[in-house]
XYZ file of C-alpha atoms in Angstrom:
576
model
C 113.116 52.296 107.334
C 115.578 51.914 104.286
C 117.658 54.720 105.655
C 117.858 53.687 108.929
C 118.846 49.682 107.462
C 121.796 51.605 105.517
C 122.821 53.532 108.275
C 123.444 50.461 110.331
C 125.551 48.931 107.923
C 129.345 48.961 108.557
C 131.481 51.773 106.997
C 133.312 51.235 104.164
C 135.741 47.757 104.240
C 139.335 48.081 104.252
C 141.116 48.831 100.875
C 144.332 49.120 99.478
C 145.140 52.955 98.582
C 144.358 52.699 94.881
C 140.942 51.176 95.373
C 138.428 53.213 93.733
C 135.013 53.857 95.105
C 133.025 51.014 93.201
C 134.472 48.767 95.676
C 132.179 49.776 98.109
C 129.174 48.437 96.836
C 130.923 45.046 96.308
C 131.886 44.341 99.481
C 129.041 46.184 101.839
C 127.422 42.834 102.765
C 130.592 41.707 104.300
C 131.160 44.178 106.701
C 128.025 44.927 108.179
C 128.365 46.706 111.278
C 126.326 46.732 114.454
C 123.612 49.291 115.527
C 125.541 52.202 117.504
C 122.985 51.499 120.214
C 124.581 48.515 120.666
C 128.325 49.765 121.234
C 130.249 46.753 122.947
C 131.277 47.407 126.536
C 133.888 44.640 127.012
C 137.443 44.108 125.650
C 135.993 40.810 124.139
C 133.332 42.441 122.085
C 135.391 45.593 121.395
C 136.510 44.068 118.114
C 138.547 46.426 116.041
C 138.952 44.065 113.261
C 135.442 45.478 111.665
C 135.658 49.291 111.790
C 132.973 50.960 113.240
C 131.629 54.196 115.328
C 132.836 53.433 119.181
C 131.193 55.475 122.098
C 134.318 57.055 124.337
C 132.513 59.471 126.051
C 128.977 58.105 127.246
C 126.206 60.495 128.322
C 123.996 59.948 131.215
C 120.830 61.780 130.560
C 119.387 60.567 134.318
C 122.136 62.913 136.227
C 123.356 65.019 132.959
C 126.942 63.438 133.268
C 129.381 62.358 131.452
C 131.846 59.207 131.820
C 134.788 58.235 129.679
C 134.758 54.700 128.556
C 138.838 54.105 129.026
C 138.588 50.608 128.035
C 137.410 51.613 124.199
C 139.548 54.732 124.256
C 142.846 52.939 125.280
C 141.818 49.962 122.935
C 141.879 52.504 120.091
C 144.527 54.679 120.619
C 147.172 52.263 122.105
C 147.590 49.805 119.352
C 151.187 49.020 119.016
C 151.539 50.593 115.312
C 150.374 53.917 116.370
C 150.438 54.683 120.115
C 153.884 56.781 119.746
C 152.656 58.445 116.405
C 151.519 62.223 116.250
C 147.704 62.491 116.261
C 145.229 64.511 114.148
C 141.681 64.651 115.453
C 139.280 66.160 113.173
C 136.218 66.694 115.013
C 132.626 68.112 113.920
C 130.370 70.024 116.529
C 127.387 72.057 116.287
C 123.243 71.731 116.680
C 121.965 68.582 116.326
C 119.821 67.703 113.055
C 122.277 69.345 110.962
C 124.104 67.039 109.549
C 127.691 66.484 111.255
C 127.557 62.701 110.951
C 126.487 62.625 107.535
C 129.411 64.961 106.518
C 131.816 62.749 108.633
C 131.024 59.774 106.269
C 132.299 61.249 103.416
C 135.259 62.068 105.381
C 135.495 58.471 106.026
C 134.932 57.679 102.096
C 137.940 60.091 101.403
C 140.045 58.204 104.352
C 139.557 55.072 102.867
C 139.728 56.088 98.953
C 142.012 59.048 99.197
C 144.461 58.010 96.227
C 141.575 57.733 94.026
C 139.868 60.581 92.268
C 136.364 58.986 92.551
C 136.941 58.914 96.427
C 133.366 60.186 96.735
C 131.910 56.945 95.511
C 129.317 55.878 92.902
C 125.977 57.483 92.398
C 123.928 54.569 93.713
C 126.046 53.802 96.705
C 124.250 54.188 100.306
C 126.032 56.623 102.502
C 127.519 54.312 105.404
C 129.781 54.620 108.502
C 129.125 56.690 111.430
C 125.191 56.479 112.209
C 122.978 58.964 110.768
C 119.404 59.473 109.570
C 116.639 62.082 108.373
C 114.194 63.413 110.635
C 113.615 66.054 113.848
C 115.322 63.916 116.653
C 118.883 63.556 117.825
C 121.186 60.383 116.746
C 124.194 60.978 118.045
C 124.786 61.020 122.016
C 128.264 61.909 123.933
C 131.409 61.524 121.709
C 132.100 58.976 119.071
C 135.402 57.927 117.161
C 135.732 55.565 114.250
C 137.664 52.805 115.811
C 139.818 52.580 113.030
C 142.993 55.138 113.262
C 144.122 55.775 109.888
C 147.858 56.128 109.373
C 148.944 58.751 106.668
C 152.433 59.729 105.218
C 152.741 63.360 105.045
C 154.816 64.802 102.401
C 157.714 65.312 104.629
C 158.137 62.012 105.227
C 156.508 61.648 108.853
C 154.084 59.486 109.758
C 150.681 60.657 111.588
C 147.701 58.823 113.239
C 143.888 60.424 111.900
C 141.118 60.044 114.235
C 137.481 61.295 112.733
C 135.364 61.991 115.963
C 131.703 62.701 115.996
C 129.461 64.517 118.740
C 126.281 65.194 120.460
C 124.526 68.165 118.885
C 124.073 70.911 120.905
C 120.677 72.346 122.080
C 118.249 69.175 121.902
C 115.132 69.034 123.914
C 117.086 66.929 126.278
C 120.633 68.584 126.936
C 121.236 71.467 129.629
C 123.559 74.374 128.437
C 126.199 72.410 130.590
C 125.802 69.372 128.519
C 125.928 71.342 125.401
C 128.994 73.119 126.769
C 130.807 70.063 127.758
C 130.612 68.249 124.716
C 131.684 71.121 122.720
C 134.440 72.064 124.838
C 135.828 68.543 125.484
C 135.852 68.063 121.608
C 137.688 71.336 121.122
C 140.276 70.834 123.746
C 141.351 67.479 122.310
C 140.752 67.765 118.376
C 143.494 69.800 116.262
C 141.009 70.765 113.857
C 137.260 71.455 114.873
C 134.473 71.770 112.435
C 132.086 73.990 113.625
C 128.758 73.032 111.756
C 126.248 75.938 111.223
C 122.802 76.399 109.261
C 122.790 79.098 106.481
C 124.496 81.786 108.027
C 126.611 82.804 111.298
C 124.323 84.756 113.492
C 125.534 86.530 116.908
C 123.960 83.720 118.746
C 126.391 81.105 117.020
C 129.141 83.668 118.041
C 128.035 83.824 121.535
C 127.792 80.090 122.125
C 130.994 79.431 120.839
C 132.369 82.324 123.301
C 130.566 80.292 126.368
C 131.689 77.166 125.151
C 135.361 77.959 124.529
C 135.322 79.729 127.649
C 134.272 76.677 129.862
C 136.844 74.484 127.461
C 139.694 77.205 128.237
C 138.599 77.170 132.152
C 139.220 73.498 132.547
C 142.859 73.946 130.820
C 145.638 74.606 132.909
C 147.248 78.060 133.054
C 148.188 78.965 129.414
C 150.526 81.908 127.680
C 148.983 81.313 124.408
C 145.996 80.486 122.232
C 144.477 77.474 123.788
C 142.754 76.092 120.717
C 144.243 75.333 117.132
C 142.012 75.167 113.931
C 138.393 76.308 114.014
C 136.581 75.707 110.461
C 133.343 77.432 110.518
C 130.785 75.218 107.963
C 127.829 77.148 106.801
C 125.755 74.590 105.406
C 122.820 75.396 102.891
C 124.668 78.578 101.795
C 121.758 80.682 99.944
C 123.799 83.873 99.067
C 126.290 82.765 96.723
C 126.169 85.935 94.723
C 127.607 87.546 97.834
C 130.121 85.454 98.615
C 130.923 82.106 96.356
C 130.722 79.022 97.660
C 133.867 77.366 98.856
C 136.871 78.756 101.366
C 137.611 82.025 99.260
C 134.058 83.291 99.553
C 133.982 81.820 102.913
C 137.344 83.491 103.905
C 135.697 86.953 102.499
C 132.510 86.356 104.809
C 134.134 85.213 108.216
C 136.432 88.435 107.835
C 133.186 90.509 107.444
C 131.170 88.929 110.521
C 134.310 88.847 112.889
C 135.554 92.105 112.081
C 135.840 94.253 115.498
C 134.055 98.115 114.485
C 134.904 101.447 116.744
C 131.177 101.897 116.757
C 130.028 98.440 117.670
C 128.663 97.641 121.075
C 131.592 96.424 123.747
C 129.506 93.225 124.159
C 129.688 92.695 120.263
C 133.294 93.448 120.117
C 134.336 91.433 123.257
C 132.464 88.276 121.561
C 135.016 88.672 118.381
C 138.122 89.590 120.396
C 137.389 86.073 122.576
C 137.206 84.195 119.453
C 140.581 85.461 117.770
C 142.160 85.239 121.173
C 141.072 81.448 121.443
C 142.326 79.845 118.136
C 145.250 80.061 116.139
C 143.757 79.331 112.971
C 140.045 80.457 111.587
C 138.560 79.489 108.357
C 135.454 79.130 106.757
C 133.741 77.345 104.126
C 130.192 78.111 102.101
C 128.490 74.431 101.441
C 125.526 75.222 99.143
C 122.132 73.074 100.346
C 122.118 69.134 99.047
C 119.003 69.510 97.656
C 115.054 68.747 98.155
C 115.332 65.165 98.109
C 118.078 65.079 100.888
C 115.373 67.464 102.975
C 111.933 65.797 102.235
C 112.413 62.356 101.071
C 112.135 59.780 104.052
C 114.139 56.892 102.579
C 116.864 58.858 101.622
C 120.137 56.776 102.533
C 122.872 59.141 100.971
C 123.059 57.954 97.546
C 124.648 60.492 95.113
C 122.276 60.590 92.516
C 119.885 61.933 94.864
C 122.352 64.788 95.801
C 122.613 68.451 93.862
C 125.556 68.660 91.923
C 126.596 71.938 93.399
C 126.957 70.097 97.030
C 129.138 67.409 95.392
C 131.646 69.675 93.668
C 131.924 71.584 96.944
C 132.442 68.619 99.086
C 135.180 67.048 96.637
C 136.911 70.648 97.512
C 135.868 70.691 101.223
C 137.055 67.198 102.557
C 140.872 67.338 100.921
C 141.361 70.626 102.472
C 140.818 69.167 105.966
C 142.034 65.460 105.334
C 144.612 65.712 102.566
C 147.935 64.550 103.579
C 149.863 68.243 102.974
C 146.581 69.778 105.174
C 146.924 67.557 108.066
C 147.120 69.858 111.536
C 148.584 67.616 113.937
C 147.569 68.032 117.523
C 149.477 70.542 119.910
C 148.694 71.115 123.317
C 150.678 74.236 125.161
C 153.300 74.016 121.767
C 154.072 70.200 122.158
C 152.861 67.657 119.629
C 150.641 64.980 121.133
C 150.951 61.354 120.537
C 147.939 58.821 120.487
C 149.185 57.850 123.732
C 149.249 61.350 125.289
C 145.521 61.769 123.996
C 144.445 58.945 126.164
C 145.775 60.771 129.155
C 144.410 64.343 128.130
C 141.020 62.527 127.928
C 141.247 61.316 131.313
C 142.463 64.556 132.793
C 139.611 66.527 130.936
C 136.877 64.317 131.875
C 137.587 64.528 135.665
C 137.697 68.250 135.480
C 134.043 68.226 134.162
C 132.875 65.765 136.127
C 134.457 67.736 139.532
C 132.528 70.894 141.042
C 135.345 72.800 140.308
C 133.965 74.841 137.315
C 131.350 77.023 137.437
C 127.982 75.757 135.567
C 127.286 77.409 132.255
C 123.720 79.067 132.069
C 121.288 79.592 129.502
C 120.751 83.428 128.758
C 117.685 83.571 130.321
C 118.729 81.778 133.801
C 121.852 84.198 134.026
C 119.550 87.351 133.486
C 116.838 86.301 135.918
C 119.802 85.285 138.633
C 121.290 89.019 137.910
C 118.009 90.497 138.354
C 117.181 88.862 141.829
C 120.285 89.560 143.003
C 120.604 92.991 142.304
C 116.838 92.945 144.022
C 118.343 91.343 147.210
C 121.032 93.831 147.198
C 118.719 96.483 147.407
C 116.738 95.234 149.845
C 119.814 94.396 152.223
C 121.030 98.220 151.677
C 117.702 99.402 152.896
C 117.499 97.258 155.828
C 121.106 98.213 156.561
C 120.519 101.825 156.392
C 117.341 101.693 158.758
C 119.211 99.919 161.420
C 122.287 101.987 161.000
C 120.066 104.888 162.278
C 118.812 102.997 164.682
C 121.892 101.494 166.232
C 124.659 102.795 164.228
C 128.317 103.504 165.323
C 127.404 106.869 166.562
C 124.009 105.578 168.261
C 123.735 105.128 171.872
C 122.684 101.744 173.300
C 119.416 100.756 172.703
C 117.240 97.990 174.626
C 117.116 94.605 173.352
C 113.354 94.310 172.755
C 113.311 97.807 171.184
C 116.050 96.711 168.716
C 114.191 93.503 167.777
C 111.204 95.760 166.939
C 112.944 97.689 164.668
C 114.518 94.539 163.029
C 111.220 93.240 162.420
C 109.805 96.369 161.087
C 113.042 96.798 158.708
C 112.580 93.366 157.545
C 109.371 93.648 156.612
C 109.956 96.807 154.645
C 112.889 95.205 152.872
C 111.127 92.044 152.029
C 108.156 94.217 150.653
C 110.650 96.402 148.682
C 112.309 92.839 146.894
C 108.446 91.924 145.998
C 108.005 95.120 144.539
C 110.909 94.661 142.035
C 110.048 93.489 138.644
C 111.679 90.363 138.353
C 112.564 87.567 135.850
C 112.445 83.866 136.313
C 108.758 83.254 137.699
C 107.293 82.993 141.071
C 108.935 79.736 142.376
C 112.557 80.967 140.859
C 112.394 84.465 142.863
C 110.995 82.650 145.898
C 114.498 81.086 146.558
C 115.880 84.644 146.324
C 113.553 86.053 148.923
C 114.383 82.862 151.251
C 118.103 83.905 150.986
C 117.134 87.382 151.490
C 115.491 86.589 154.741
C 118.744 84.381 156.051
C 121.048 87.356 155.009
C 119.104 89.791 157.143
C 119.066 87.534 159.899
C 122.619 87.472 159.629
C 123.080 91.087 159.584
C 120.542 91.750 162.513
C 122.990 89.163 164.183
C 125.812 91.364 164.061
C 123.978 94.588 164.970
C 123.010 92.826 168.033
C 126.773 92.267 169.071
C 127.680 95.846 168.308
C 124.446 97.109 170.354
C 126.151 95.010 173.107
C 129.299 96.110 172.874
C 127.933 99.662 173.603
C 126.320 98.387 177.168
C 128.770 99.389 179.885
C 127.613 96.421 182.091
C 127.966 94.131 179.010
C 131.844 95.514 178.204
C 132.223 94.989 181.921
C 131.068 91.580 182.536
C 134.473 89.982 181.439
C 136.370 91.556 184.489
C 133.589 91.820 186.982
C 133.349 87.689 186.259
C 136.807 86.802 186.764
C 136.914 89.441 190.119
C 133.786 87.442 191.750
C 135.866 84.353 190.756
C 138.842 85.685 192.384
C 136.787 86.881 195.178
C 135.061 83.533 195.984
C 138.656 81.399 195.519
C 139.970 83.858 197.829
C 137.341 83.624 200.481
C 137.010 79.584 200.477
C 140.753 79.218 200.428
C 140.734 81.168 204.004
C 138.017 79.290 204.943
C 139.241 75.731 204.142
C 142.776 76.545 205.170
C 141.405 77.730 208.674
C 139.433 74.424 208.705
C 142.534 72.505 207.730
C 141.571 71.480 204.276
C 144.765 72.115 202.790
C 144.194 70.168 199.425
C 140.950 72.096 198.837
C 142.772 75.887 199.933
C 145.599 74.838 197.271
C 143.110 73.949 194.681
C 141.292 77.464 195.257
C 144.410 79.388 195.090
C 145.720 77.957 191.870
C 142.231 79.106 190.604
C 142.489 82.261 192.320
C 145.797 82.593 190.392
C 144.413 81.461 187.287
C 141.842 83.903 187.285
C 144.557 86.773 188.418
C 146.342 85.802 185.250
C 143.269 85.695 182.969
C 142.154 89.337 184.031
C 145.779 90.744 183.159
C 145.991 89.076 180.146
C 142.604 90.424 179.150
C 143.257 93.839 180.094
C 146.558 93.786 178.085
C 144.368 92.399 175.014
C 141.948 94.977 175.249
C 144.747 97.736 175.747
C 147.030 96.892 172.923
C 144.756 95.249 170.116
C 147.474 92.375 170.089
C 146.236 88.512 170.334
C 142.831 88.976 170.042
C 141.907 85.280 169.813
C 143.187 84.927 173.296
C 140.863 87.934 174.354
C 137.811 86.360 172.789
C 138.604 83.126 174.650
C 138.589 84.538 177.861
C 135.233 86.416 176.816
C 133.841 83.234 175.918
C 134.937 81.408 179.339
C 133.591 84.267 181.254
C 130.586 84.619 179.550
C 130.034 80.504 180.509
C 130.789 81.029 184.065
C 128.477 84.332 184.278
C 125.517 82.135 181.965
C 125.695 78.763 184.164
C 126.993 80.125 187.647
C 127.115 83.656 188.701
C 123.494 85.043 186.896
C 121.476 81.773 188.394
C 122.900 82.348 191.515
C 122.348 86.024 191.474
C 118.720 85.517 190.127
C 118.202 82.851 193.268
C 119.445 85.258 195.486
C 117.278 88.498 194.156
C 114.489 85.780 194.313
C 115.237 85.033 197.754
C 115.589 88.676 198.492
C 112.434 89.426 196.764
C 110.581 86.994 198.437
C 111.944 87.573 201.780
C 110.978 91.464 201.383
C 107.310 90.734 200.417
C 107.010 88.112 203.258
C 108.226 91.016 205.641
C 105.978 93.689 204.048
C 102.850 91.267 204.549
C 104.182 90.650 208.344
C 104.527 94.485 209.097
C 100.956 95.007 207.354
C 99.302 92.468 209.362
C 101.032 93.676 212.605
C 99.957 97.273 211.754
C 96.444 96.067 211.020
C 96.370 94.105 214.549
C 97.492 97.042 216.350
C 95.408 99.291 214.804
C 92.601 96.647 215.934
C 93.889 96.612 219.170
C 93.608 100.641 219.727
C 90.133 100.761 218.347
C 88.807 98.282 220.977
C 90.859 100.039 223.772
C 89.237 102.752 222.664
């Protein structure tokens, strides 16, 4: 519990630039900070007089979405004395439980005591600032920044504002790939220096995740003609091979060059990953940091005291932190070649978070999910191709008209064959996942069948003649009706019938021109639809009724004739 209690205390108190690290211990009790779980959510509670971590991007675990706390961000960055200064944003990102917040607290010590050679602090001082703790469960969620923005004089005489940013660790048990990509992309897009915190080595999956996350960030940015991001610093923690590459920046530089080298005999996939990383960042660096020691790794009560940390780690830490935060090394935030002020950064945050809250961007997926989708889509495509080829043999372009009942029977046969083939292909993702793609296949096959039905109907000469026949029938009916009503003196009805006769004639001429020239196809389609509606709603029921009446009358006549013949036959028998 001592570690958690220490982590809940305040960050270092504000001291003049020449204050040594020993003052931390004297003023710790005065500047106690609240737990990060109880971060303020109103203007009245957001008291910037006491420096603390402030959550600006909130993670909603129920719907895996992110929300920007605009009030908190504006309260920090729109302070009168900094809002128009160019900003330097140093962010630390990477997998969860790898010591990102722990590292940021040493950055805080440096920022508060940067003019002192003893900025790293005394041996018995607990490490405070951004909340951190040992263990295997995550601590930081969303994105946090330190509430105090540091104003630094650069060697060229300009003043810049420095903001420290902590991010939710990637690949914990509660975050999706989209969550991890969103946090990493947001922090990379808004930072001038992104520290990519890795453990022990740079593995190929680390580079592939970096490629995915940066591409997700690049998609959200407007069209760019240069490298979209600025400085990426690979920080390799717990480096165990100093005999191959020495601790520090120089050893890291040689190691990174070797890792990111594009070779002729490399697989294309490996080459693309490396080319992508080089194309995304203006500057790439690497720092090799030793393990902090067994006490740090195994002591549950470790609270950041330097006397529990190995000397090699402390020595390299004294080199790493100034490399990132010394006035002469500060990298000002730029977007599209223009320097960004604190005021500008607020607007960029608002714009970027809206993009990630929307549905315009594709959702990143795990390698298993992406492979399973590709695998199932390939199986769907193969099954559809089998169905289409079978149907082409039955009613393709050069095949004659086939009866609708026979066509439907063939459709059912080929549909079952296609589904069987889909099921027979070995697929990833499990039964439930594959069932969704089988349902998609069945829907798409039904859509293809509907097109084959239309194509087959087009080969039926009577179907093709339905529109002109319907229009002729309408004209004939209107002509007869007009003549009869005119003869009976019903002139208004006769006039209406003549009008409909004229419209039917014009429609017929227009339809004939469309079919001949191929122009105004939409008009021809509309005439076909109207003619089909008249046929289905009026003429077909009338013809069916007439046929039914005719058949009924024919049956009656046949029965009468039969009965008459039988009576005549009996009469002849009696006479004989």
